[in-house]
Amino acid sequence: MPAGEARYIKKKVKTGTVDIHPTDNCLVVNYEVEAFILGDDGQPMIGDSKKCQKLIRFHSLNPSTNCAALAKDVIAKCKLIHPSKLNEVQHLLSYLQYRRQCVPAMLVKSTDTVVDVNPFEETSKSGEKANLLDLEDYIELLYDEVPDKIKGSHLILLLCKDASNLDELTKNESLASVLSRVLREDWKKSVDLAVNLVGIFEKFSEYSAFHKVVLQHKIGSLCIEIISQELKSGVVDVEPIKDDDKGKSFRSKLPVRRNVKSALITELPKKSQIPVVKSDRRHSMIEDQAKSIVPEPSNSRKRDQLLAVCFSLLLNISESERIEDKIRKRNVVALLAQSLGRKSIQLLSVVLRFLRKLSVYKENIDSIASLNVIDALPRILLLTTKENNDSIADDLLPLLHNLSFERQLCEQMIRVGFLPELVKLAEKYKSMATRRKYVLTLLYHFSMDDRVKSMFAYTDSVNVIIDMLVDARTGDDPILKALCVNLALNNKNSQTLCDHRVISAIMEKAFNEKDAVCVKIVRNIVSHSNTKPMFEIYASEMAKCVKLYTHSHQNFAHECIGFLANLSTTDVDFNALFKKFQLFPLIKRCFMEADYVHDDIRLELLMLLGTVAYDESMSECLFQNDILALLIKLIKDKQEDDEVVLQIIFVFYQVLQHPLTRDYVTKHTDAPLYFIDLLHDNSPNIRKLCAACLDIIKDFDDAWTERVKTEKFQWHNSHWLEMIRNQMLSSGNVERTDDETEDVLPKYDLFQQSLMFQSGSHLSLSVDASMEMMNIINSEESSQSISEYNSDADFDVEFPKKISTPFEERYDLHDDFDNLVLDESSKEL
């Protein structure tokens, strides 16, 4: 028609249905486009219509995604969906979210996040759209020169991006063979060609059903060769250091203790294996060609893309343990470590996910440690904190989480300065459950080392934790509570935690929900002398909980008893508390009935008795309620449990400080004989405490003075006396009368029958039994709350020998015994 007959063309879009893609993770929006040519009168003269589809892909859809918010975002950005279909879109997204977890293995992608080669290109560079019907023509292009091969491979790659085409492509018998041959022969000639060809196989590797195509043509082995060659020949582009950052390092700025034996840095760090300069290529076969080629500015980006696609393919096919082991044996960990020096976010994301997958095996962790991978990670972490690139955090934090279970790597993370950066991330991600979990777990692993607890005080970590504890959304996080338990063992941290908001929130939750962990936090705070007076007001409520819940909620009662046991050197009237809540009958029942409570409750009760026995009136109450007689029976029944024996002896040590109870213990019980017998115990701490008790007894009772001196002489010279005894028994030519023998040996026979042990030997505890006791004593519930990484310190405690010792010194002595740790290294045989 003549041009003047039409004034303008009108275009109209009609929205249609919204469906779900059959295999891919996307929505299909159906719509119809109508075009009309209008005449002078405004009426359509000629018209046509075309049905179209638009795909909305969701790469990051996961079980924690908020489908309601995502549906609103989709409707706001896609004008083809009417707002009235909000509920329908939300329902479809929920179905996609469910299908992602339950879809059959044949259609499931082998990795959640996939490297998208040229993600924004839907057509070839020449503007030609890929059509499955023209596949044979694209294959023919692979037999021509390099430019045609690039064009043909790119068109095939576009076809592979549609998951519905993959099954049809695998039916072509020659396609995979041609692609693998061209890749093997020509990948060095063009980076674009290599990216396209590897990208095609990478699309197949996303689905488990098509892994056989990749494995049959040995593409994985070829990818490892490509990666090795690229890392050897290419220049590693390390992110440039700014002028204001020069001279700075990633080492932590926190002070390090000067004690050489307990210092965190025990050896100089090894030199990182990650190259930052061009490798020696004098022996390369393509050296002559490389000299004549001037690299383009974008060449580095393309090479990073090639590495990313190769690593992604290897990651996808490694879902089989057999294939993963083959890849590991090709030294893939070293290749991944070298790639950490690049600055491509896409490449770093794939490398971190690959390392995360490998880090679940011990041999891979050893390789990661030997290659100093940790030293390369702070630069990547800065991308999260400084550039707000949260996507890289989703890959980095799980890797750090896996590696932090190794103590050596955990210390290395602290040395390179991860602690302050993770504190920043904890504040940033406190409303994001998954990321917060990883950050708090890392901080918890750091806090397990006693040497690192003090380092938290020089960061803002405690204040961040306080805000999270009082926040209703995060206050119930078990990892957060466990972190507080560890940090409260440090004096500076505990002072910061003594915020009225925190204490009120913790105590309210503890009493309302019978939360043992909350009480454990407060118990550890009270273990420091300068924080004890602040918690005297809770003593009555804790005693009430001990009375009510010792049998029904034993874990909760266990911590409540420990809280009261830590309230030494305070003005708490324990006499009134014990009478008000009738705790003495409860304690007697716990000691007399074996099945009433578990042994940890009994141990905590012994520690509580050791705390209250410093008061003379409470010491007399122990005597009047027959508690001391029960303790003598218990020390015989639990003779193989060193921690129980130690706490019982400490109760007697406190009781011996007061005249009335000292006279009762000395003259009306067998306790002194047990002290003498325990002078030969395997535990040095028990021997020291028994010696201190005997010193008090001999100073105030002349009848025991000579006996104690003789026994201590035999104890101190037992090895020499044993040698003399053996010489006398083995000497057949020397005969002595009984009087002569009596003159040689001390007054009391070293080998007399023991009161405690029925075997006749003072050393009736075997070495194996002693070893078992050490393991029991070092458990978390068996004594005062201590860190898992407790130093093997040898406590040298001086015991007062006179009753005139002031109260304060006896309090300090009690604290020393509360903190005694019996371990294998301090055992004397």
Tab-separated table of C-alpha atoms in Angstrom, residues 397-558:
chain	number	residue	atom	x	y	z
A	397	LEU	CA	31.949	-18.391	55.107
A	398	PRO	CA	31.076	-22.104	54.635
A	399	LEU	CA	34.684	-22.780	53.598
A	400	LEU	CA	36.041	-21.037	56.693
A	401	HIS	CA	33.511	-22.939	58.785
A	402	ASN	CA	34.787	-26.295	57.533
A	403	LEU	CA	38.435	-25.343	57.998
A	404	SER	CA	37.940	-23.917	61.504
A	405	PHE	CA	37.511	-27.412	62.958
A	406	GLU	CA	41.274	-27.859	62.516
A	407	ARG	CA	43.035	-26.107	65.380
A	408	GLN	CA	46.103	-25.285	63.279
A	409	LEU	CA	44.006	-23.571	60.611
A	410	CYS	CA	41.894	-21.860	63.246
A	411	GLU	CA	45.011	-20.296	64.772
A	412	GLN	CA	46.165	-19.260	61.316
A	413	MET	CA	42.847	-17.481	60.718
A	414	ILE	CA	43.351	-15.525	63.923
A	415	ARG	CA	46.934	-14.685	62.994
A	416	VAL	CA	45.996	-13.179	59.621
A	417	GLY	CA	43.316	-10.975	61.208
A	418	PHE	CA	39.982	-12.701	60.675
A	419	LEU	CA	38.669	-11.981	64.183
A	420	PRO	CA	37.886	-8.224	63.830
A	421	GLU	CA	36.489	-8.718	60.328
A	422	LEU	CA	34.173	-11.500	61.476
A	423	VAL	CA	32.926	-9.279	64.290
A	424	LYS	CA	31.902	-6.716	61.654
A	425	LEU	CA	30.125	-9.423	59.682
A	426	ALA	CA	28.328	-10.611	62.825
A	427	GLU	CA	26.810	-7.167	63.220
A	428	LYS	CA	26.050	-6.908	59.496
A	429	TYR	CA	24.378	-10.304	59.183
A	430	LYS	CA	22.593	-10.496	62.537
A	431	SER	CA	19.212	-10.529	60.776
A	432	MET	CA	20.285	-13.160	58.195
A	433	ALA	CA	20.022	-16.583	59.804
A	434	THR	CA	22.289	-18.613	57.500
A	435	ARG	CA	25.172	-16.147	57.323
A	436	ARG	CA	24.864	-15.336	61.021
A	437	LYS	CA	25.141	-19.035	61.835
A	438	TYR	CA	28.458	-19.375	59.985
A	439	VAL	CA	29.928	-16.201	61.520
A	440	LEU	CA	28.932	-17.123	65.077
A	441	THR	CA	30.235	-20.662	64.650
A	442	LEU	CA	33.605	-19.302	63.545
A	443	LEU	CA	33.734	-16.960	66.532
A	444	TYR	CA	32.761	-19.855	68.800
A	445	HIS	CA	35.611	-21.986	67.472
A	446	PHE	CA	37.993	-19.064	68.050
A	447	SER	CA	36.753	-18.630	71.624
A	448	MET	CA	37.517	-22.245	72.535
A	449	ASP	CA	41.189	-21.288	72.855
A	450	ASP	CA	41.904	-19.621	76.209
A	451	ARG	CA	44.582	-17.472	74.595
A	452	VAL	CA	42.070	-15.987	72.171
A	453	LYS	CA	39.334	-15.177	74.691
A	454	SER	CA	41.222	-12.086	75.814
A	455	MET	CA	41.537	-10.918	72.198
A	456	PHE	CA	37.758	-10.534	71.992
A	457	ALA	CA	37.982	-7.800	74.622
A	458	TYR	CA	39.927	-5.595	72.180
A	459	THR	CA	37.150	-5.759	69.578
A	460	ASP	CA	33.520	-4.704	69.618
A	461	SER	CA	32.423	-8.334	69.715
A	462	VAL	CA	30.978	-8.339	73.235
A	463	ASN	CA	28.806	-5.289	72.521
A	464	VAL	CA	27.570	-6.905	69.307
A	465	ILE	CA	26.757	-10.076	71.240
A	466	ILE	CA	24.895	-8.053	73.875
A	467	ASP	CA	22.683	-6.502	71.188
A	468	MET	CA	21.971	-9.931	69.741
A	469	LEU	CA	21.185	-11.440	73.154
A	470	VAL	CA	18.563	-8.814	74.000
A	471	ASP	CA	17.073	-8.999	70.486
A	472	ALA	CA	14.046	-11.301	70.484
A	473	ARG	CA	14.865	-12.519	66.955
A	474	THR	CA	18.381	-13.724	67.775
A	475	GLY	CA	18.409	-14.185	71.557
A	476	ASP	CA	17.531	-17.882	71.369
A	477	ASP	CA	20.357	-18.795	68.999
A	478	PRO	CA	22.168	-21.758	70.670
A	479	ILE	CA	25.486	-20.892	68.994
A	480	LEU	CA	25.260	-17.347	70.359
A	481	LYS	CA	24.691	-18.695	73.870
A	482	ALA	CA	27.600	-21.124	73.542
A	483	LEU	CA	29.837	-18.237	72.455
A	484	CYS	CA	28.777	-16.253	75.530
A	485	VAL	CA	29.583	-19.230	77.776
A	486	ASN	CA	33.164	-19.249	76.499
A	487	LEU	CA	33.659	-15.475	76.533
A	488	ALA	CA	32.335	-15.196	80.097
A	489	LEU	CA	35.350	-17.187	81.314
A	490	ASN	CA	37.526	-14.145	80.578
A	491	ASN	CA	37.475	-11.421	83.220
A	492	LYS	CA	37.378	-8.436	80.849
A	493	ASN	CA	34.667	-9.975	78.720
A	494	SER	CA	32.589	-10.846	81.778
A	495	GLN	CA	32.727	-7.250	83.007
A	496	THR	CA	31.345	-6.067	79.674
A	497	LEU	CA	28.649	-8.740	79.772
A	498	CYS	CA	27.497	-7.406	83.160
A	499	ASP	CA	25.129	-5.069	81.356
A	500	HIS	CA	21.808	-4.741	83.157
A	501	ARG	CA	19.921	-5.448	79.918
A	502	VAL	CA	21.828	-8.667	79.339
A	503	ILE	CA	21.622	-9.939	82.905
A	504	SER	CA	17.901	-9.179	83.150
A	505	ALA	CA	17.173	-10.873	79.821
A	506	ILE	CA	19.312	-13.913	80.637
A	507	MET	CA	17.922	-14.429	84.135
A	508	GLU	CA	14.322	-13.974	82.971
A	509	LYS	CA	14.802	-16.557	80.226
A	510	ALA	CA	16.621	-18.897	82.621
A	511	PHE	CA	13.891	-18.923	85.268
A	512	ASN	CA	10.928	-18.943	82.873
A	513	GLU	CA	12.213	-21.621	80.484
A	514	LYS	CA	14.515	-23.574	82.832
A	515	ASP	CA	17.335	-22.796	80.394
A	516	ALA	CA	20.546	-24.390	81.695
A	517	VAL	CA	22.769	-22.596	79.157
A	518	CYS	CA	21.599	-19.164	80.331
A	519	VAL	CA	22.457	-20.083	83.921
A	520	LYS	CA	25.827	-21.376	82.728
A	521	ILE	CA	26.592	-17.962	81.212
A	522	VAL	CA	25.869	-16.238	84.521
A	523	ARG	CA	27.743	-18.935	86.428
A	524	ASN	CA	30.894	-18.276	84.401
A	525	ILE	CA	30.516	-14.525	84.926
A	526	VAL	CA	30.289	-15.067	88.697
A	527	SER	CA	33.494	-17.125	88.660
A	528	HIS	CA	35.490	-13.847	88.726
A	529	SER	CA	35.999	-12.153	92.090
A	530	ASN	CA	35.074	-8.649	90.912
A	531	THR	CA	31.686	-9.721	89.517
A	532	LYS	CA	30.441	-11.856	92.433
A	533	PRO	CA	28.771	-9.054	94.475
A	534	MET	CA	26.557	-8.079	91.533
A	535	PHE	CA	24.739	-11.422	91.626
A	536	GLU	CA	24.060	-11.832	95.354
A	537	ILE	CA	20.419	-10.826	94.772
A	538	TYR	CA	19.852	-13.986	92.707
A	539	ALA	CA	21.107	-16.387	95.402
A	540	SER	CA	17.663	-16.951	96.931
A	541	GLU	CA	16.012	-17.649	93.567
A	542	MET	CA	18.796	-20.060	92.618
A	543	ALA	CA	18.465	-21.928	95.927
A	544	LYS	CA	14.734	-22.231	95.288
A	545	CYS	CA	15.418	-23.743	91.856
A	546	VAL	CA	17.850	-26.218	93.411
A	547	LYS	CA	15.135	-27.335	95.820
A	548	LEU	CA	12.429	-27.664	93.142
A	549	TYR	CA	14.268	-29.000	90.100
A	550	THR	CA	17.199	-31.113	91.316
A	551	HIS	CA	15.396	-34.308	90.371
A	552	SER	CA	13.098	-33.170	87.519
A	553	HIS	CA	15.387	-30.764	85.595
A	554	GLN	CA	18.848	-32.002	86.483
A	555	ASN	CA	20.789	-30.028	83.855
A	556	PHE	CA	19.155	-26.793	84.992
A	557	ALA	CA	19.701	-27.623	88.679
A	558	HIS	CA	23.316	-28.591	87.915
